[in-house]
PDB file of C-alpha atoms in Angstrom:
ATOM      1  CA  UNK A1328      99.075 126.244 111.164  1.00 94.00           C
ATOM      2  CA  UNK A1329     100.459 123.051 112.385  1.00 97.00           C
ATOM      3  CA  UNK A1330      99.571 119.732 113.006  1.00 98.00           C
ATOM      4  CA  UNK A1331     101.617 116.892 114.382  1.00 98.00           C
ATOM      5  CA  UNK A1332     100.725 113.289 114.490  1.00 98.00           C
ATOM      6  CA  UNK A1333     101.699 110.779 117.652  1.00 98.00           C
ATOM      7  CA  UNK A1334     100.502 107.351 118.629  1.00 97.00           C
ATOM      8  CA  UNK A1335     101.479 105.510 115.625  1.00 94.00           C
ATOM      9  CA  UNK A1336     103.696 102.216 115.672  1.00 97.00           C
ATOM     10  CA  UNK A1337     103.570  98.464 115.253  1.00 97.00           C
ATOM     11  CA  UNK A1338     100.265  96.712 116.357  1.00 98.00           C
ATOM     12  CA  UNK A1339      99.631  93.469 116.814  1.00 98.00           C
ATOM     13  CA  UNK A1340      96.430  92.308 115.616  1.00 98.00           C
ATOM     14  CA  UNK A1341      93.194  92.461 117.995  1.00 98.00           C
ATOM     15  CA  UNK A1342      94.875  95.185 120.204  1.00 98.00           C
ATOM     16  CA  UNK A1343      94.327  99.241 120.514  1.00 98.00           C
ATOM     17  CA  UNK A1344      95.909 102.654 119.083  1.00 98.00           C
ATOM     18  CA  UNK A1345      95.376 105.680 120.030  1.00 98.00           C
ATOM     19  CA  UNK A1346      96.562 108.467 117.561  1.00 98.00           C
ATOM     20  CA  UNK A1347      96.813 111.634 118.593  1.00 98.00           C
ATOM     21  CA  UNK A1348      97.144 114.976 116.391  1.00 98.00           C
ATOM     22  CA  UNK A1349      97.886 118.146 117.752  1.00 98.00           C
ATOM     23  CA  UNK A1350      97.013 121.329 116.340  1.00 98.00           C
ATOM     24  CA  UNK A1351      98.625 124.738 116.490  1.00 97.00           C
ATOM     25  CA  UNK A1352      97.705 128.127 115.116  1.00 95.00           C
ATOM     26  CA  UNK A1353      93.749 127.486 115.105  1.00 95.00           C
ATOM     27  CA  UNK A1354      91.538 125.913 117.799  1.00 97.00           C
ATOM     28  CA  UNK A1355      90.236 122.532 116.789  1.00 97.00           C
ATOM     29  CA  UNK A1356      86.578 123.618 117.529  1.00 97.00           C
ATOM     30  CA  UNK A1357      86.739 126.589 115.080  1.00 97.00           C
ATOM     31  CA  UNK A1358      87.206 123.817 112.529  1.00 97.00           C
ATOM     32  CA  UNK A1359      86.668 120.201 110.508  1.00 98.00           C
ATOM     33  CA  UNK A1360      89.230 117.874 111.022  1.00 98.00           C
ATOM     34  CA  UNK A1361      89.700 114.477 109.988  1.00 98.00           C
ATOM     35  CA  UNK A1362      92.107 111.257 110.431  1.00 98.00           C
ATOM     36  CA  UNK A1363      92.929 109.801 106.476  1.00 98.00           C
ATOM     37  CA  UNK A1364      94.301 106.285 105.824  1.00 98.00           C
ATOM     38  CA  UNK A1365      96.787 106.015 102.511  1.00 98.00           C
ATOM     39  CA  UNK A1366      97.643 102.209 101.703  1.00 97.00           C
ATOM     40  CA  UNK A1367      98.801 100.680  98.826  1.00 95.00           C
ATOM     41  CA  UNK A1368      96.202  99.570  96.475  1.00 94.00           C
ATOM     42  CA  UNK A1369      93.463 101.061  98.561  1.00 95.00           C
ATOM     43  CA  UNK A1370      91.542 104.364  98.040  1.00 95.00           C
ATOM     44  CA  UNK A1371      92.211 106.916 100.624  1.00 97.00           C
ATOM     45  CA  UNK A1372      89.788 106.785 103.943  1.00 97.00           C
ATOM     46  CA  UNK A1373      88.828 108.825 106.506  1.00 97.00           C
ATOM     47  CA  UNK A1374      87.423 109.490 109.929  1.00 98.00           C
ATOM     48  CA  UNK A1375      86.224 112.970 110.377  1.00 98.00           C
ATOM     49  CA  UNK A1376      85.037 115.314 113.301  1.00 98.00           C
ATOM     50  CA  UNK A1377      83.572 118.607 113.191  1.00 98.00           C
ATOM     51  CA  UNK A1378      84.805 120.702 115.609  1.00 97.00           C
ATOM     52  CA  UNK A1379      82.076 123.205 116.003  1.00 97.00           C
ATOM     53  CA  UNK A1380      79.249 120.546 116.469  1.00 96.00           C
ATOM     54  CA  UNK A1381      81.315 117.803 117.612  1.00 97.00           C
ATOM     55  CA  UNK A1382      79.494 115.666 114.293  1.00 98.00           C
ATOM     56  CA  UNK A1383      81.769 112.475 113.091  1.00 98.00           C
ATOM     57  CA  UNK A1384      81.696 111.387 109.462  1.00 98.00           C
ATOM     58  CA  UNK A1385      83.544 107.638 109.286  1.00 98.00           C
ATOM     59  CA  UNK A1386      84.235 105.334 106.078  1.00 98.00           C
ATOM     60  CA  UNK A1387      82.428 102.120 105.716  1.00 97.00           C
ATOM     61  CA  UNK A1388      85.547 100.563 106.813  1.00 96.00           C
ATOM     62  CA  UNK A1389      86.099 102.288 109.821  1.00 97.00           C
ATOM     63  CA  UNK A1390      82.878 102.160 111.524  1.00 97.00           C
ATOM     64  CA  UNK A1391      82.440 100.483 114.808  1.00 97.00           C
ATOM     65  CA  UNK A1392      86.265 100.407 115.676  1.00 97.00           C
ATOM     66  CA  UNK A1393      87.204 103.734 115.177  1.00 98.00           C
ATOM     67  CA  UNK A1394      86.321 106.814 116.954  1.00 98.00           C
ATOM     68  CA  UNK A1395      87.254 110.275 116.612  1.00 98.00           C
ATOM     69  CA  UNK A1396      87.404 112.889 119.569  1.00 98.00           C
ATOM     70  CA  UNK A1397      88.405 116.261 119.833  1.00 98.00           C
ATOM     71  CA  UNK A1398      89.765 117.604 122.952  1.00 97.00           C
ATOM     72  CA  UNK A1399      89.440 121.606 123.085  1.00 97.00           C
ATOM     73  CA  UNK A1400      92.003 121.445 126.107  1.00 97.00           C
ATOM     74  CA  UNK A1401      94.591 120.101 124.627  1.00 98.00           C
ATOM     75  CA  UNK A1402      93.580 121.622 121.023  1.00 98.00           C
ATOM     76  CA  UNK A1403      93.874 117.733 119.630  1.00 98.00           C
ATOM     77  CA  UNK A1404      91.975 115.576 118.096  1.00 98.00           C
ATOM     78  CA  UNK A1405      92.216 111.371 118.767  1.00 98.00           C
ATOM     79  CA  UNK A1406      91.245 108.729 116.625  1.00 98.00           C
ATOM     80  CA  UNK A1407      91.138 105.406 118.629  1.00 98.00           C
ATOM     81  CA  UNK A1408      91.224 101.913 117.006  1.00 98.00           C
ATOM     82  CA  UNK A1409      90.184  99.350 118.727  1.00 98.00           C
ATOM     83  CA  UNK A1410      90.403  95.238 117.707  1.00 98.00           C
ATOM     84  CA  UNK A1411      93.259  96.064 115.134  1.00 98.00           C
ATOM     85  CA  UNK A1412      92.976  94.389 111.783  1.00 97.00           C
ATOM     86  CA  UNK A1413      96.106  93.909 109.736  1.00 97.00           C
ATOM     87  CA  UNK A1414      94.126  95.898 107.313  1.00 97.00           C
ATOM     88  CA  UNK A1415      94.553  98.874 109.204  1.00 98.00           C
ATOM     89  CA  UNK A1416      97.592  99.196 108.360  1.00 98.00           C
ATOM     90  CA  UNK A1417      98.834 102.460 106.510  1.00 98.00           C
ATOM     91  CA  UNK A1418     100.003 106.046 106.678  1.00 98.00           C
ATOM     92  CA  UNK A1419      97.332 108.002 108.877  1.00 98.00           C
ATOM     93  CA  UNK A1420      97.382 111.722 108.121  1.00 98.00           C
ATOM     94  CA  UNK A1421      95.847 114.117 110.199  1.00 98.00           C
ATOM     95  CA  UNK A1422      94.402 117.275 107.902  1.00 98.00           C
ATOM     96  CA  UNK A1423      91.890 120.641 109.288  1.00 97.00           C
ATOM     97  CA  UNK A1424      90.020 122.978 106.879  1.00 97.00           C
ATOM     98  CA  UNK A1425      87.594 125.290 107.532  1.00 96.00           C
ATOM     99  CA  UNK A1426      84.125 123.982 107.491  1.00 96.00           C
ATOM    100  CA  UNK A1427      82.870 124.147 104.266  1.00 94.00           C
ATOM    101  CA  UNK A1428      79.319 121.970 104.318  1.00 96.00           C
ATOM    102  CA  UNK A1429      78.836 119.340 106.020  1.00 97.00           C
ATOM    103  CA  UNK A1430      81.543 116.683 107.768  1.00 97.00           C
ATOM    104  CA  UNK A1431      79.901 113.835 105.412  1.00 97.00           C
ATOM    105  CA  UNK A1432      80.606 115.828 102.427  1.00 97.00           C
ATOM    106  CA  UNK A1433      83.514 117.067 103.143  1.00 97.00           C
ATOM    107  CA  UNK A1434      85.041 113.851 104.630  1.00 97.00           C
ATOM    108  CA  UNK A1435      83.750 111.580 101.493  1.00 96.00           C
ATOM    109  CA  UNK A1436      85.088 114.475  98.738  1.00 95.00           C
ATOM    110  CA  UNK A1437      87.989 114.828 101.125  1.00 93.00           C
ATOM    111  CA  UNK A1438      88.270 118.488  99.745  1.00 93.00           C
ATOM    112  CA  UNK A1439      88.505 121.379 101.640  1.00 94.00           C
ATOM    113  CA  UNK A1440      91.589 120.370 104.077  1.00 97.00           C
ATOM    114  CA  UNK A1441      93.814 123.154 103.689  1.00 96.00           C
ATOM    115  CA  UNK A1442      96.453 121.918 106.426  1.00 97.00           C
ATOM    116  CA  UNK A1443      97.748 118.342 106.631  1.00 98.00           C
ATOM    117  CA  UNK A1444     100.394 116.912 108.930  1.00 98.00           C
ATOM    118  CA  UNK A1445     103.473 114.708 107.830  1.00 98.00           C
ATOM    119  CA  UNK A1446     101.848 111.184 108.905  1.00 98.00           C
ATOM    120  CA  UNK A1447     102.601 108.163 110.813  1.00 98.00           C
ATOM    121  CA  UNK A1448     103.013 104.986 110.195  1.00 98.00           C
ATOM    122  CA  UNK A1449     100.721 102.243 111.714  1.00 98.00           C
ATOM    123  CA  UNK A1450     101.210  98.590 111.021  1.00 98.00           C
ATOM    124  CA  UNK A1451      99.153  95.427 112.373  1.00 98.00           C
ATOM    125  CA  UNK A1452     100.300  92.331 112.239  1.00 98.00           C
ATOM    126  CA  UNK A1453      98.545  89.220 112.310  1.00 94.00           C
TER     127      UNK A1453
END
């Protein structure tokens, strides 16, 4: 199992990403996958899809501006951002684990992710 991260970069503030995180050795709608956020000082948070149903889990903090897609084509799944904040900023790690219960639960307890990628680095400046 692999999965590879893209998209990241320097942002300004009020613009768009669009990470992308490809997966190899499983298809993406066989399992739960979600987009986690590691800054310093902050608790880890997530955006989550489940692949079978196509259900989306997102952190208070990412509601509204975030979305999370999966595309069985290309076996990837996208997290857009739209209107950057600087506190977007951080390492985004893309992570897949079979689905355990339900993307809420699995997405909040953030257990469950067998696979992670390395991560990119996304920073927003004001």
């Amino acid at each position: 199992v692999q999965l590879v991260e893209s998209g990241g970069g320097a942002a300004h503030e009020g613009g768009s990403l669009r990470l992308s995180c490809q997966v190899s050795g499983f298809s993406v709608d066989t399992r739960l996958i979600g987009w986690f956020r590691d800054a310093p000082g902050r608790e880890r948070e997530g955006s989550c899809i489940n692949g079978v149903d196509g259900s989306t889990f997102y952190y208070d903090s990412m509601k509204g501006r975030f979305t999370i897609t999966r595309d069985i084509g290309r076996n990837a799944v996208d997290l857009q951002i739209n209107g950057l904040k600087p506190e977007d900023s951080g390492r985004y790690t893309c992570a897949m684990g079979a689905v355990h219960s339900t993307v809420q639960q699995m997405c909040l307890s953030r257990r469950g992710f067998a696979s992670w990628g390395q991560g990119i680095q996304v920073t927003v400046s004001s």
